[in-house]
Amino acid sequence: QVQLVESGGGLVQAGGSLRLSCAASARTFSSYAMGWFRQAPGKEREFVAAISPSGGNTAYADSVKGRFTISRDNAKNTAYLQMTSLKPEDTAVYYCAGDPASYYYVPTALNQYGSWGQGTQVTVSS
């Protein structure tokens, strides 16, 4: 398993932007698919976005498509989630997750990820 540490959360007004980062400890980071999930109070953890080990394939939840962008820098062992046009309903704890995967595969289910970060709070005020 790989250790993951998120950063970049905070408080932002509706319509604003934030970039989350996820730093990974694994030297084999380039073989890991990476995902972002979120959990709002009283709700289940849900998929947000994911990216293949190659970085060539991505997937997004319908609720964030066109507003969020997932990316990765394999040289820096880091994945990112750029969030724009934020809405109050985006308020949640955001978690990054990773798991070894084939080069172009993009897992989107929680149970497909074996490594998780501690989460970072994102709060969007109206």
mmCIF file of C-alpha atoms in Angstrom:
data_model
loop_
_atom_site.group_PDB
_atom_site.id
_atom_site.type_symbol
_atom_site.label_atom_id
_atom_site.label_comp_id
_atom_site.label_asym_id
_atom_site.label_seq_id
_atom_site.Cartn_x
_atom_site.Cartn_y
_atom_site.Cartn_z
ATOM 1 C CA GLN A 1 0.000 0.000 0.000
ATOM 2 C CA VAL A 2 0.964 3.605 -0.478
ATOM 3 C CA GLN A 3 0.716 6.431 2.043
ATOM 4 C CA LEU A 4 -1.331 9.381 0.815
ATOM 5 C CA VAL A 5 -1.471 12.901 2.224
ATOM 6 C CA GLU A 6 -4.010 15.444 1.003
ATOM 7 C CA SER A 7 -3.641 19.203 1.208
ATOM 8 C CA GLY A 8 -5.236 22.316 -0.219
ATOM 9 C CA GLY A 9 -8.646 22.283 1.390
ATOM 10 C CA GLY A 10 -10.211 25.330 2.969
ATOM 11 C CA LEU A 11 -13.075 27.790 3.002
ATOM 12 C CA VAL A 12 -14.108 29.435 -0.260
ATOM 13 C CA GLN A 13 -17.093 31.409 -1.491
ATOM 14 C CA ALA A 14 -19.480 29.968 -4.032
ATOM 15 C CA GLY A 15 -18.077 30.393 -7.518
ATOM 16 C CA GLY A 16 -14.518 30.216 -6.262
ATOM 17 C CA SER A 17 -11.750 27.713 -6.909
ATOM 18 C CA LEU A 18 -9.470 25.417 -4.956
ATOM 19 C CA ARG A 19 -6.769 22.937 -5.919
ATOM 20 C CA LEU A 20 -6.321 19.837 -3.833
ATOM 21 C CA SER A 21 -3.073 17.897 -3.850
ATOM 22 C CA CYS A 22 -2.397 14.291 -2.898
ATOM 23 C CA ALA A 23 1.219 13.367 -2.223
ATOM 24 C CA ALA A 24 2.077 9.675 -2.384
ATOM 25 C CA SER A 25 4.929 7.831 -0.743
ATOM 26 C CA ALA A 26 5.283 5.021 -3.258
ATOM 27 C CA ARG A 27 8.212 4.907 -5.645
ATOM 28 C CA THR A 28 5.830 3.027 -7.926
ATOM 29 C CA PHE A 29 3.310 5.883 -7.990
ATOM 30 C CA SER A 30 3.202 5.734 -11.765
ATOM 31 C CA SER A 31 1.592 2.288 -11.536
ATOM 32 C CA TYR A 32 -1.261 3.502 -9.330
ATOM 33 C CA ALA A 33 -4.658 4.682 -10.439
ATOM 34 C CA MET A 34 -5.683 7.650 -8.314
ATOM 35 C CA GLY A 35 -9.126 8.750 -7.292
ATOM 36 C CA TRP A 36 -10.838 11.521 -5.374
ATOM 37 C CA PHE A 37 -13.899 10.863 -3.242
ATOM 38 C CA ARG A 38 -15.883 13.071 -0.884
ATOM 39 C CA GLN A 39 -18.124 12.672 2.112
ATOM 40 C CA ALA A 40 -20.578 15.283 3.295
ATOM 41 C CA PRO A 41 -22.028 15.205 6.825
ATOM 42 C CA GLY A 42 -24.665 12.516 7.126
ATOM 43 C CA LYS A 43 -23.984 11.154 3.660
ATOM 44 C CA GLU A 44 -22.058 8.242 2.249
ATOM 45 C CA ARG A 45 -18.664 8.677 0.661
ATOM 46 C CA GLU A 46 -19.048 9.241 -3.065
ATOM 47 C CA PHE A 47 -16.898 9.154 -6.159
ATOM 48 C CA VAL A 48 -15.694 12.469 -7.556
ATOM 49 C CA ALA A 49 -12.950 11.813 -10.122
ATOM 50 C CA ALA A 50 -10.280 9.300 -11.060
ATOM 51 C CA ILE A 51 -7.256 9.064 -13.318
ATOM 52 C CA SER A 52 -5.407 6.114 -14.808
ATOM 53 C CA PRO A 53 -1.750 5.384 -14.002
ATOM 54 C CA SER A 54 -0.757 6.772 -17.385
ATOM 55 C CA GLY A 55 -2.763 9.942 -16.845
ATOM 56 C CA GLY A 56 -4.339 9.416 -20.222
ATOM 57 C CA ASN A 57 -7.781 8.377 -19.030
ATOM 58 C CA THR A 58 -10.030 10.145 -16.553
ATOM 59 C CA ALA A 59 -13.527 9.767 -15.167
ATOM 60 C CA TYR A 60 -15.821 12.194 -13.359
ATOM 61 C CA ALA A 61 -19.045 12.138 -11.421
ATOM 62 C CA ASP A 62 -21.829 13.879 -13.309
ATOM 63 C CA SER A 63 -22.152 16.428 -10.502
ATOM 64 C CA VAL A 64 -18.622 17.770 -11.073
ATOM 65 C CA LYS A 65 -18.144 17.215 -14.791
ATOM 66 C CA GLY A 66 -17.027 20.422 -16.477
ATOM 67 C CA ARG A 67 -16.069 22.049 -13.163
ATOM 68 C CA PHE A 68 -13.411 19.750 -11.696
ATOM 69 C CA THR A 69 -10.241 18.470 -13.336
ATOM 70 C CA ILE A 70 -8.107 15.612 -12.081
ATOM 71 C CA SER A 71 -4.457 15.396 -13.065
ATOM 72 C CA ARG A 72 -1.221 13.841 -11.912
ATOM 73 C CA ASP A 73 2.502 14.446 -12.018
ATOM 74 C CA ASN A 74 4.251 11.086 -11.830
ATOM 75 C CA ALA A 75 7.645 12.747 -11.466
ATOM 76 C CA LYS A 76 6.399 14.402 -8.255
ATOM 77 C CA ASN A 77 4.338 11.445 -6.991
ATOM 78 C CA THR A 78 1.364 13.778 -6.719
ATOM 79 C CA ALA A 79 -2.231 13.830 -7.906
ATOM 80 C CA TYR A 80 -4.347 16.960 -8.095
ATOM 81 C CA LEU A 81 -7.976 17.964 -8.157
ATOM 82 C CA GLN A 82 -8.622 21.416 -9.581
ATOM 83 C CA MET A 83 -12.066 22.583 -8.509
ATOM 84 C CA THR A 84 -13.732 25.599 -10.109
ATOM 85 C CA SER A 85 -17.210 27.134 -9.965
ATOM 86 C CA LEU A 86 -17.606 25.665 -6.509
ATOM 87 C CA LYS A 87 -21.077 25.306 -5.061
ATOM 88 C CA PRO A 88 -22.243 24.963 -1.445
ATOM 89 C CA GLU A 89 -23.205 21.361 -2.218
ATOM 90 C CA ASP A 90 -19.519 20.637 -2.897
ATOM 91 C CA THR A 91 -18.872 21.069 0.834
ATOM 92 C CA ALA A 92 -17.396 17.824 2.145
ATOM 93 C CA VAL A 93 -14.270 16.084 3.349
ATOM 94 C CA TYR A 94 -12.303 15.144 0.251
ATOM 95 C CA TYR A 95 -10.241 11.971 0.227
ATOM 96 C CA CYS A 96 -7.691 10.781 -2.262
ATOM 97 C CA ALA A 97 -7.269 7.090 -2.895
ATOM 98 C CA GLY A 98 -4.864 4.926 -4.839
ATOM 99 C CA ASP A 99 -4.466 1.379 -6.050
ATOM 100 C CA PRO A 100 -2.234 -0.442 -8.527
ATOM 101 C CA ALA A 101 -3.943 -0.719 -11.885
ATOM 102 C CA SER A 102 -3.242 -1.420 -15.514
ATOM 103 C CA TYR A 103 -1.873 1.510 -17.481
ATOM 104 C CA TYR A 104 -5.132 2.886 -18.895
ATOM 105 C CA TYR A 105 -7.622 1.642 -16.302
ATOM 106 C CA VAL A 106 -9.728 4.121 -14.303
ATOM 107 C CA PRO A 107 -11.422 2.584 -11.269
ATOM 108 C CA THR A 108 -14.387 4.544 -9.928
ATOM 109 C CA ALA A 109 -15.710 2.424 -7.051
ATOM 110 C CA LEU A 110 -14.665 2.823 -3.412
ATOM 111 C CA ASN A 111 -13.891 -0.857 -3.019
ATOM 112 C CA GLN A 112 -11.408 -0.730 -5.900
ATOM 113 C CA TYR A 113 -9.017 1.374 -3.835
ATOM 114 C CA GLY A 114 -6.836 -0.032 -1.088
ATOM 115 C CA SER A 115 -4.984 3.080 0.053
ATOM 116 C CA TRP A 116 -6.649 6.216 1.425
ATOM 117 C CA GLY A 117 -5.549 9.579 2.714
ATOM 118 C CA GLN A 118 -6.820 11.199 5.904
ATOM 119 C CA GLY A 119 -9.014 13.692 4.073
ATOM 120 C CA THR A 120 -9.100 17.462 3.723
ATOM 121 C CA GLN A 121 -12.092 19.683 4.460
ATOM 122 C CA VAL A 122 -13.580 21.808 1.692
ATOM 123 C CA THR A 123 -16.251 24.293 2.736
ATOM 124 C CA VAL A 124 -18.096 26.412 0.181
ATOM 125 C CA SER A 125 -20.110 29.302 1.560
ATOM 126 C CA SER A 126 -23.116 30.749 -0.230
#
